[in-house]
Coordinates of C-alpha atoms and ligand atoms in Angstrom, one line a residue:
M1 CA -13.5 40.7 53.5
V2 CA -16.9 41.7 52.8
I3 CA -19.6 39.3 51.5
G4 CA -22.3 41.1 49.6
A5 CA -22.2 44.4 48.0
G6 CA -25.6 45.5 49.4
H7 CA -25.2 49.4 49.9
N8 CA -24.6 48.2 53.7
G9 CA -21.7 45.9 52.7
L10 CA -20.3 48.7 50.5
V11 CA -20.6 51.5 53.2
A12 CA -18.7 49.0 55.7
A13 CA -16.0 48.1 53.2
T14 CA -15.3 52.0 52.3
L15 CA -15.0 52.8 55.9
L16 CA -12.7 50.0 56.7
A17 CA -10.4 50.9 53.6
R18 CA -10.5 54.5 54.8
A19 CA -9.0 53.1 58.1
G20 CA -6.1 51.8 56.1
W21 CA -7.5 47.9 55.9
S22 CA -7.2 46.0 52.6
V23 CA -10.8 45.2 51.8
E24 CA -12.5 42.9 49.1
V25 CA -15.9 42.8 48.7
L26 CA -17.6 39.5 47.1
E27 CA -20.8 40.1 45.4
R28 CA -23.0 37.1 43.9
A29 CA -25.0 39.3 41.5
P30 CA -23.4 40.8 38.2
V31 CA -24.1 44.3 39.6
A32 CA -23.0 45.5 43.2
S33 CA -25.3 47.3 45.5
G34 CA -28.1 45.0 46.4
A35 CA -31.5 46.5 46.5
V36 CA -30.3 49.8 45.1
G37 CA -30.9 49.5 41.4
S38 CA -32.7 50.0 38.2
D39 CA -33.5 48.3 34.9
T40 CA -34.2 49.8 31.8
T41 CA -36.9 48.6 29.3
V42 CA -36.7 48.2 25.4
R43 CA -39.1 51.3 25.3
G44 CA -36.9 53.3 27.3
Y45 CA -38.3 53.5 30.7
V46 CA -36.2 53.2 33.6
H47 CA -37.6 51.5 36.7
D48 CA -36.1 51.2 40.3
W49 CA -36.3 47.2 40.9
G50 CA -35.7 47.8 44.5
S51 CA -35.6 51.0 46.7
A52 CA -36.8 54.3 44.9
F53 CA -36.8 57.0 47.7
Y54 CA -34.1 58.3 49.6
G55 CA -35.2 60.8 52.0
V56 CA -33.8 58.7 55.1
L57 CA -30.5 58.3 53.1
H58 CA -30.5 62.2 53.2
A59 CA -31.2 62.2 56.7
S60 CA -28.2 59.8 57.5
P61 CA -24.5 61.0 57.9
V62 CA -23.5 58.3 55.4
L63 CA -24.7 60.8 52.5
R64 CA -21.9 63.2 53.0
E65 CA -19.4 60.8 54.5
L66 CA -19.4 58.8 51.2
G67 CA -19.7 61.8 49.1
L68 CA -23.2 60.5 47.9
D69 CA -24.5 64.2 48.1
R70 CA -22.0 65.2 45.2
R71 CA -21.5 62.0 43.3
V72 CA -25.4 61.8 42.4
S73 CA -27.5 64.6 41.1
W74 CA -30.6 64.7 43.1
A75 CA -34.1 65.6 41.7
H76 CA -36.9 66.9 43.5
T77 CA -40.6 68.3 43.0
S78 CA -42.7 70.7 44.8
T79 CA -44.7 67.6 46.5
P80 CA -42.6 65.1 48.2
V81 CA -45.6 62.9 49.6
S82 CA -49.1 63.0 49.6
A83 CA -52.1 60.8 50.9
V84 CA -55.6 59.8 49.2
W85 CA -58.1 57.8 50.8
D86 CA -61.7 59.1 49.4
P87 CA -61.6 60.3 46.0
D88 CA -64.1 62.8 46.9
Q89 CA -61.9 64.4 49.5
P90 CA -59.0 66.6 49.0
A91 CA -55.6 64.6 49.2
G92 CA -53.2 65.2 52.3
V93 CA -50.1 66.9 50.7
L94 CA -46.7 67.4 52.2
R95 CA -44.9 70.3 50.5
R96 CA -41.3 71.2 50.5
S97 CA -41.7 73.6 53.6
A98 CA -43.5 72.9 56.8
E99 CA -45.3 76.5 56.6
Q100 CA -46.6 75.4 52.8
T101 CA -47.5 72.0 54.2
A102 CA -49.3 73.7 57.2
A103 CA -51.1 75.8 54.8
G104 CA -52.6 73.0 53.2
L105 CA -53.8 71.4 56.2
G106 CA -56.4 73.9 57.2
A107 CA -57.6 73.4 60.9
D108 CA -54.4 71.0 61.4
G109 CA -51.8 73.3 60.0
P110 CA -50.9 74.8 63.4
A111 CA -50.5 71.2 64.8
W112 CA -48.3 70.1 61.8
L113 CA -45.8 73.2 62.4
E114 CA -45.8 72.2 66.1
L115 CA -44.6 68.5 65.3
F116 CA -42.1 69.7 62.9
A117 CA -40.9 72.0 65.5
W118 CA -40.8 69.2 68.1
W119 CA -38.9 67.2 65.3
Q120 CA -36.1 69.8 65.0
R121 CA -35.6 70.3 68.8
L122 CA -36.1 66.7 69.9
G123 CA -37.1 64.2 67.3
R124 CA -34.3 64.3 65.2
P125 CA -31.4 64.2 67.7
L126 CA -33.6 61.1 69.1
F127 CA -33.5 59.5 66.0
D128 CA -29.8 60.0 65.3
A129 CA -29.2 58.7 68.6
V130 CA -31.5 55.6 68.3
L131 CA -30.3 54.8 65.0
G132 CA -26.3 54.9 65.8
P133 CA -24.7 52.0 67.8
V134 CA -26.9 50.5 70.6
G135 CA -26.3 52.3 73.8
A136 CA -23.8 54.9 72.7
P137 CA -23.9 57.5 75.1
L138 CA -22.7 60.7 73.7
P139 CA -25.4 60.8 71.0
L140 CA -28.1 60.1 73.8
L141 CA -26.6 62.8 76.0
R142 CA -27.1 65.0 72.9
A143 CA -30.7 64.3 72.4
A144 CA -31.6 64.6 76.2
R145 CA -30.2 68.3 76.1
G146 CA -33.4 68.9 73.9
L147 CA -35.8 67.7 76.7
S148 CA -37.6 70.0 79.4
G149 CA -37.4 67.5 81.8
V150 CA -38.4 63.9 83.3
R151 CA -42.1 64.4 82.1
E152 CA -41.0 65.0 78.7
A153 CA -38.6 62.0 78.7
L154 CA -41.4 59.9 79.6
S155 CA -43.9 61.2 77.4
T156 CA -41.4 60.6 74.6
V157 CA -40.8 57.2 75.4
R158 CA -44.6 56.8 75.3
T159 CA -44.7 58.2 72.0
M160 CA -42.1 55.9 70.6
L161 CA -44.4 52.8 71.7
E162 CA -47.9 54.3 70.7
P163 CA -49.5 53.0 67.9
V164 CA -49.7 55.5 65.2
E165 CA -53.5 55.4 64.6
A166 CA -53.8 56.8 68.3
F167 CA -51.0 59.4 67.9
T168 CA -52.4 60.7 64.8
S169 CA -55.7 60.9 65.8
Q170 CA -55.2 62.9 69.2
R171 CA -53.1 65.3 67.5
F172 CA -55.1 66.2 64.2
S173 CA -58.6 66.6 63.7
T174 CA -58.9 66.2 59.7
D175 CA -58.5 62.8 57.7
A176 CA -56.0 64.8 55.3
A177 CA -53.4 65.3 58.1
R178 CA -53.8 61.8 60.0
L179 CA -53.2 60.1 56.6
L180 CA -50.6 62.1 55.5
L181 CA -48.8 60.9 58.7
A182 CA -50.2 57.5 59.3
G183 CA -49.7 56.4 55.5
N184 CA -45.9 56.4 56.1
A185 CA -46.3 53.3 58.5
T186 CA -47.2 51.4 55.6
H187 CA -43.5 51.3 54.6
A188 CA -42.9 49.1 57.8
D189 CA -44.8 45.9 58.7
V190 CA -46.0 47.2 62.0
G191 CA -49.9 47.6 62.1
I192 CA -51.1 51.4 62.4
D193 CA -53.0 50.0 65.6
A194 CA -50.1 48.0 67.2
A195 CA -47.4 49.5 69.5
G196 CA -44.4 50.7 67.8
S197 CA -45.9 52.0 64.6
T198 CA -45.4 55.7 65.5
P199 CA -41.6 56.0 65.1
P200 CA -41.2 54.7 61.4
A201 CA -44.0 56.9 60.3
L202 CA -42.6 59.8 62.2
L203 CA -39.2 59.4 60.8
L204 CA -40.4 59.0 57.4
A205 CA -42.6 61.9 57.3
M206 CA -40.5 64.2 59.2
A207 CA -37.4 63.2 56.9
A208 CA -39.6 64.0 54.0
Q209 CA -40.6 67.6 55.6
E210 CA -36.9 68.3 56.2
H211 CA -35.1 67.0 53.1
G212 CA -37.9 66.3 50.7
M213 CA -38.1 63.1 48.6
P214 CA -35.2 63.2 46.5
V215 CA -34.5 60.9 43.7
P216 CA -31.2 60.0 41.8
V217 CA -31.2 61.4 38.4
G218 CA -31.0 58.4 36.0
G219 CA -32.5 56.1 38.3
A220 CA -31.2 54.1 41.4
S221 CA -28.5 52.5 39.5
V222 CA -26.9 55.9 39.6
L223 CA -26.9 55.6 43.3
A224 CA -25.3 52.1 43.2
A225 CA -22.6 53.2 40.9
A226 CA -22.0 56.1 43.3
L227 CA -21.4 53.6 46.2
V228 CA -19.0 51.5 44.3
E229 CA -17.2 54.8 43.3
A230 CA -16.7 55.5 46.7
A231 CA -15.6 52.2 47.9
E232 CA -13.2 52.1 45.0
E233 CA -11.7 55.3 45.7
A234 CA -11.1 54.1 49.2
G235 CA -9.1 51.2 47.7
V236 CA -11.8 48.6 48.0
V237 CA -11.7 45.7 45.4
V238 CA -15.2 44.9 44.4
R239 CA -15.7 41.7 42.7
T240 CA -19.2 40.9 41.1
S241 CA -20.5 37.5 39.9
T242 CA -18.7 36.2 42.7
P243 CA -21.1 34.1 45.3
V244 CA -19.5 33.0 48.5
A245 CA -20.5 29.5 49.2
R246 CA -18.6 29.0 52.8
V247 CA -17.0 31.0 55.7
V248 CA -13.9 28.9 56.6
V249 CA -14.0 28.6 60.3
R250 CA -10.9 27.2 62.3
G251 CA -10.4 27.1 65.8
G252 CA -13.4 29.1 66.2
R253 CA -12.2 31.6 64.2
A254 CA -13.3 33.0 60.7
V255 CA -10.2 32.6 58.7
G256 CA -11.5 32.9 55.1
V257 CA -14.0 32.3 52.5
V258 CA -14.7 29.9 49.6
T259 CA -16.6 31.0 46.6
D260 CA -19.1 28.9 44.4
A261 CA -16.4 28.4 41.8
G262 CA -14.1 26.8 44.8
E263 CA -11.7 29.8 45.1
G264 CA -10.3 29.9 48.6
I265 CA -9.5 33.4 50.0
A266 CA -7.7 33.9 53.4
V267 CA -8.9 36.5 55.5
R268 CA -6.3 38.5 58.0
R269 CA -8.6 40.5 60.3
A270 CA -12.2 40.1 59.7
V271 CA -15.0 38.6 57.6
V272 CA -18.4 41.1 57.4
A273 CA -21.4 39.5 56.1
D274 CA -24.1 41.8 54.4
V275 CA -26.1 38.4 54.5
A276 CA -29.3 37.3 56.0
P277 CA -28.3 35.7 59.2
H278 CA -30.1 32.5 59.1
V279 CA -28.6 32.0 55.6
L280 CA -25.4 33.2 56.9
A281 CA -25.5 30.7 59.8
R282 CA -27.0 27.6 57.9
D283 CA -25.3 27.8 54.5
L284 CA -22.1 29.8 55.0
V285 CA -20.9 29.0 58.3
G286 CA -22.5 25.8 59.3
E287 CA -24.7 25.5 62.5
Q288 CA -22.0 23.2 64.1
H289 CA -19.8 26.2 64.4
L290 CA -22.5 28.1 66.5
P291 CA -23.6 27.8 70.0
G292 CA -27.2 26.1 70.2
E293 CA -28.7 29.0 72.4
W294 CA -27.6 31.8 69.8
L295 CA -29.1 29.6 67.1
A296 CA -32.3 29.2 69.1
S297 CA -32.7 32.8 69.7
L298 CA -31.8 33.5 65.9
R299 CA -34.8 31.4 65.1
R300 CA -37.1 33.8 66.9
H301 CA -36.2 36.7 64.4
R302 CA -39.4 37.0 62.4
W303 CA -39.4 38.0 58.6
T304 CA -42.3 40.0 57.4
S305 CA -44.8 40.2 54.6
G306 CA -43.3 40.7 50.9
Y307 CA -43.7 43.5 48.6
F308 CA -45.9 43.0 45.7
R309 CA -44.7 45.6 42.9
L310 CA -46.0 46.8 39.5
D311 CA -43.7 48.9 37.3
V312 CA -46.5 50.8 35.0
D313 CA -45.3 52.5 31.7
L314 CA -47.9 55.1 30.6
D315 CA -48.2 57.2 27.3
G316 CA -48.7 60.3 29.6
P317 CA -49.1 61.4 33.4
A318 CA -51.5 59.8 35.5
P319 CA -54.9 61.6 35.1
W320 CA -55.3 62.4 39.1
R321 CA -58.6 63.8 40.3
D322 CA -56.8 65.9 42.8
E323 CA -54.4 67.8 40.4
R324 CA -52.2 68.5 43.4
L325 CA -51.1 64.9 43.0
A326 CA -49.4 65.5 39.5
D327 CA -45.7 65.9 40.7
S328 CA -46.1 64.0 44.2
V329 CA -43.1 62.0 44.2
V330 CA -44.8 59.5 46.7
V331 CA -48.5 59.0 46.8
H332 CA -50.0 56.5 49.8
V333 CA -53.1 55.4 48.5
S334 CA -54.8 54.1 51.4
G335 CA -58.5 53.7 52.8
D336 CA -59.2 55.4 56.0
L337 CA -57.5 54.4 59.3
D338 CA -60.1 51.6 59.8
E339 CA -59.3 50.5 56.4
M340 CA -55.7 50.5 56.6
A341 CA -55.7 48.6 60.0
M342 CA -58.0 45.8 58.5
S343 CA -56.0 45.5 55.4
Q344 CA -52.6 45.1 57.3
A345 CA -54.4 42.5 59.5
Q346 CA -55.4 40.5 56.3
V347 CA -51.6 40.7 55.2
R348 CA -50.4 39.5 58.6
R349 CA -52.9 36.6 58.4
Q350 CA -51.4 35.4 55.0
R351 CA -54.4 36.7 52.9
L352 CA -54.4 38.9 50.0
P353 CA -55.9 42.3 51.2
D354 CA -59.2 43.4 49.6
L355 CA -58.3 47.0 49.7
P356 CA -54.6 47.0 49.0
Q357 CA -52.5 49.8 50.6
L358 CA -50.5 51.2 48.0
I359 CA -47.2 53.0 47.7
L360 CA -46.6 54.8 44.6
G361 CA -43.7 56.3 43.3
Q362 CA -43.7 59.0 40.5
Q363 CA -39.9 59.3 39.9
D364 CA -40.3 60.5 36.6
R365 CA -42.0 63.8 37.6
A366 CA -39.0 64.8 39.4
D367 CA -36.2 63.2 36.8
P368 CA -38.0 63.2 33.2
T369 CA -34.9 61.4 32.1
R370 CA -36.6 58.2 33.2
V371 CA -39.4 58.0 30.5
P372 CA -39.5 58.9 26.9
A373 CA -40.5 62.5 25.9
G374 CA -44.0 63.0 27.1
A375 CA -44.8 59.8 28.6
A376 CA -44.9 58.9 32.4
S377 CA -44.2 55.9 34.8
L378 CA -45.7 54.6 38.1
W379 CA -43.7 52.4 40.5
V380 CA -46.5 50.7 42.6
E381 CA -46.1 48.4 45.7
C382 CA -47.9 47.0 48.6
H383 CA -47.4 44.5 51.4
C384 CA -48.3 41.1 50.7
P385 CA -47.6 37.6 51.6
A386 CA -45.3 35.6 49.6
R387 CA -47.6 32.7 49.5
P388 CA -51.1 33.8 50.1
V389 CA -53.4 31.3 51.5
D390 CA -56.7 30.2 49.6
E391 CA -55.8 31.7 46.1
P392 CA -55.8 30.3 42.7
E393 CA -52.8 30.0 40.7
D394 CA -53.2 33.0 38.8
W395 CA -53.5 35.2 41.9
E396 CA -50.4 37.4 40.9
Q397 CA -52.4 39.0 37.7
R398 CA -55.6 39.0 39.5
F399 CA -53.8 41.1 42.3
A400 CA -52.3 43.1 40.1
D401 CA -55.5 44.0 38.5
R402 CA -57.0 44.9 41.9
M403 CA -54.1 47.3 42.4
I404 CA -54.8 49.2 39.3
D405 CA -58.6 49.2 40.0
R406 CA -58.0 51.1 43.2
L407 CA -55.7 53.5 41.3
E408 CA -58.3 54.3 38.6
V409 CA -60.4 55.3 41.6
H410 CA -58.4 58.3 42.0
A411 CA -57.1 58.6 38.4
P412 CA -60.0 58.0 36.2
G413 CA -58.9 56.8 32.8
L414 CA -55.5 55.5 33.8
R415 CA -56.0 52.1 32.4
S416 CA -56.5 53.6 29.0
R417 CA -52.9 55.1 29.5
I418 CA -51.3 51.9 30.3
V419 CA -48.4 51.1 27.7
D420 CA -47.2 48.1 29.4
T421 CA -47.0 46.5 33.1
T422 CA -44.3 44.5 34.9
V423 CA -45.5 42.4 37.7
V424 CA -43.1 41.7 40.6
S425 CA -44.1 39.1 43.2
P426 CA -42.4 38.8 46.6
L427 CA -40.7 35.7 45.7
D428 CA -39.4 37.3 42.4
L429 CA -37.6 40.0 44.7
Q430 CA -36.1 37.1 46.6
R431 CA -34.8 35.5 43.6
R432 CA -33.2 38.8 42.5
D433 CA -31.5 39.1 46.1
P434 CA -31.7 36.4 48.6
N435 CA -31.4 38.9 51.5
L436 CA -35.2 39.8 50.6
V437 CA -36.5 36.7 52.2
G438 CA -40.1 36.1 51.0
G439 CA -39.9 39.6 49.6
D440 CA -39.1 41.3 53.0
V441 CA -37.5 44.4 52.0
G442 CA -36.4 45.4 55.7
G443 CA -34.4 42.2 56.8
G444 CA -37.1 41.3 59.3
S445 CA -39.8 43.0 61.2
A446 CA -39.5 46.4 62.5
A447 CA -41.6 45.5 65.4
P448 CA -40.4 46.8 68.9
D449 CA -39.3 43.1 69.9
Q450 CA -37.1 43.1 67.1
L451 CA -35.3 46.5 67.4
L452 CA -32.2 47.9 69.3
V453 CA -30.7 45.3 71.9
F454 CA -33.1 42.5 70.2
R455 CA -31.9 42.7 66.5
P456 CA -31.0 40.1 65.1
V457 CA -30.5 38.3 68.2
A458 CA -31.3 39.3 71.7
G459 CA -28.0 40.6 73.1
W460 CA -26.0 40.4 70.0
S461 CA -27.0 43.7 68.4
S462 CA -23.3 44.9 68.3
Y463 CA -22.6 43.3 64.8
R464 CA -20.6 40.4 66.4
L465 CA -21.3 36.9 65.7
P466 CA -20.4 34.2 68.2
V467 CA -17.2 33.1 65.9
A468 CA -14.2 35.2 66.2
G469 CA -13.7 37.5 63.4
L470 CA -17.0 37.2 62.1
W471 CA -19.5 40.3 61.7
M472 CA -22.8 41.0 60.2
C473 CA -23.6 44.5 58.6
G474 CA -27.2 43.9 56.9
A475 CA -30.7 45.2 57.3
A476 CA -31.2 42.3 59.6
S477 CA -28.9 44.0 62.1
H478 CA -29.7 47.1 64.1
P479 CA -31.1 49.7 63.1
G480 CA -32.8 47.6 60.2
G481 CA -34.2 48.0 56.6
G482 CA -33.8 51.3 54.7
V483 CA -31.3 52.7 52.5
H484 CA -29.4 54.9 55.2
G485 CA -26.1 52.8 55.4
L486 CA -26.2 52.8 59.1
C487 CA -25.8 49.0 59.8
G488 CA -22.7 49.2 57.7
R489 CA -21.6 52.3 59.4
N490 CA -22.0 51.0 62.7
A491 CA -20.8 47.8 61.8
A492 CA -17.4 49.1 60.5
R493 CA -16.9 51.3 63.5
A494 CA -17.3 48.2 65.8
V495 CA -14.9 46.0 64.0
L496 CA -12.3 49.0 63.9
R497 CA -12.9 49.5 67.7
A498 CA -12.6 45.9 68.4
A499 CA -9.5 45.7 66.3
R500 CA -8.0 48.6 68.4
L501 CA -8.7 47.1 71.6
R502 CA -7.9 43.5 70.4
V503 CA -11.1 42.0 71.6
Ligands
FAD1 C1 -38.9 46.8 46.5 C2 -38.1 47.5 47.3 C3 -38.5 48.7 47.6 C4 -37.7 49.5 48.6 N1 -37.9 50.8 48.9 C5 -37.1 51.5 49.7 C6 -37.0 52.8 49.8 O1 -37.9 53.3 48.7 N2 -36.2 53.6 50.3 C7 -35.5 53.0 51.3 O2 -34.5 53.5 52.0 N3 -35.2 51.6 51.5 C8 -36.2 50.8 50.6 N4 -36.0 49.4 50.3 C9 -35.4 48.8 51.5 C10 -33.7 49.0 51.0 O3 -33.5 48.5 49.6 C11 -32.9 47.6 51.8 O4 -33.5 47.7 53.3 C12 -31.5 47.9 51.6 O5 -31.2 47.6 50.3 C13 -31.0 46.7 52.4 O6 -29.3 46.8 52.1 P1 -28.4 45.9 52.5 O7 -27.1 46.3 52.3 O8 -28.7 45.3 54.0 O9 -28.9 44.4 51.6 P2 -29.2 44.1 50.3 O10 -29.6 45.2 49.4 O11 -30.2 43.1 50.3 O12 -27.8 43.7 49.5 C14 -27.3 42.2 49.8 C15 -26.3 41.7 48.9 O13 -25.5 41.1 49.3 C16 -25.5 39.9 48.3 N5 -25.4 38.4 48.6 C17 -26.2 37.7 49.6 N6 -25.6 36.6 49.6 C18 -24.4 36.4 49.1 C19 -23.5 35.6 49.1 N7 -23.5 34.5 49.6 N8 -22.2 35.9 48.3 C20 -22.1 37.0 47.8 N9 -23.0 38.2 47.8 C21 -24.0 37.7 48.5 C22 -26.7 40.1 47.5 O14 -26.7 39.8 46.1 C23 -27.1 41.5 47.7 O15 -26.3 42.3 46.8 C24 -36.8 48.8 49.3 C25 -36.6 47.4 49.2 C26 -37.0 46.8 48.0 C27 -36.5 45.4 47.7

């Protein structure tokens, strides 16, 4: 039994079913796949309401294992990612090949090529090892083969702890290259001046350099449908509009679930939950069934700021000053490194940022089926506290205006092309999917004290919960947020191993 048909729940269910288990997935929403989905407006614009970019999925073994490479038609442009900060400076632009990217980075071209060569030799196998089950020896040994010696091992560990501001400033001399890399850190919640901000920036930038920024033709719902198709093909039964109210625990073991409608379903082997762990513990399991020490440790799991989103329908493409942004799937609209750090600090202090750091998507440039002929759309998001302090009632509309003002600097005349704008606050996201606590899209902070053996509870990174037969597989577990399916994959493998060993 799997609770929650987020992509991690579906991946876990598929792998368990392929191992011969009889698996049912119960999903509260009317549509499966959690924060992988899209809506179509009455005017015919398709908007991804949650995740939008799948470079990391393309770096994950789950893509091929579930046949998502062939079940979905993936669209690209020649420019996966770019970064703008000063409207009078040329943008930093990442092209489909490292050589093309380097050619556009002037003096920093050789350093970009060197970084990508490092990624191919050592970085990628290292991330593969780190994102797999914690402590699994074989992937670590494979990664270690790329090391030239102990000094490089130490230097690599240091890089993983380094603030990305330091990493990128030392490596590159131009703002274009620095921001092209550091802009990727805005997807995680770790400040660019804080320890541990280099790994997410490196992973996202290098995955984009290696795989581009593929988007599903037709919208994220097409990927959602493909995930369900893979599960059903393996024999999984997916039931939507079926919220689970309770996990039944008897004699210290999870033996079944009860739905909101009062239906009781017995479970023979395991309950695997794609549910935020504090909700699982408090509402579904009941804290009386869980050890106090484990609960105390779980309370230390920090959720982070939410995402504030705009879906902007345009009557034609955005009028970028730098024309190279015309087909960039992702545009990071930031300030310089100083402004980025200050803006992130404001959000951490529960304040609306004066200069929002925008992550902008132009999926329709790769996939024109998402907009009416000749039209265009923007998918815009930025970190934002769920309940900002010292703001009036109408803060959402005012903040949305601030975001558009920021875009107008880089695309003068943008406002006159807007046909419609939908504003989505962090709490709107949580209402749509309760796993997005306060609009946190990554299942809790990705700071180093919440990763690996610490995620979600120190010493409980193996997907087990302290109730026999109960497991977790959502983004709050290792290795965390993003559409890569690795939480679900690792969890399914752990469940199968435990069943084999009868532990
Ligand atoms: C706005 C936004 C933008 C993002 N952008 C990207 C991106 O571009 N690229 C990327 O890789 N990632 C992105 N992410 C992050 C990514 O979408 C998430 O990390 C990922 O979807 C988490 O998957 P999951 O399976 O762990 O959980 P979820 O997707 O949250 O799914 C959990 C499911 O469980 C269900 N559920 C919860 N409780 C119950 C219950 N009691 N009974 C039954 N069902 C229940 C929920 O309804 C939901 O369907 C984004 C997320 C958001 C919201």
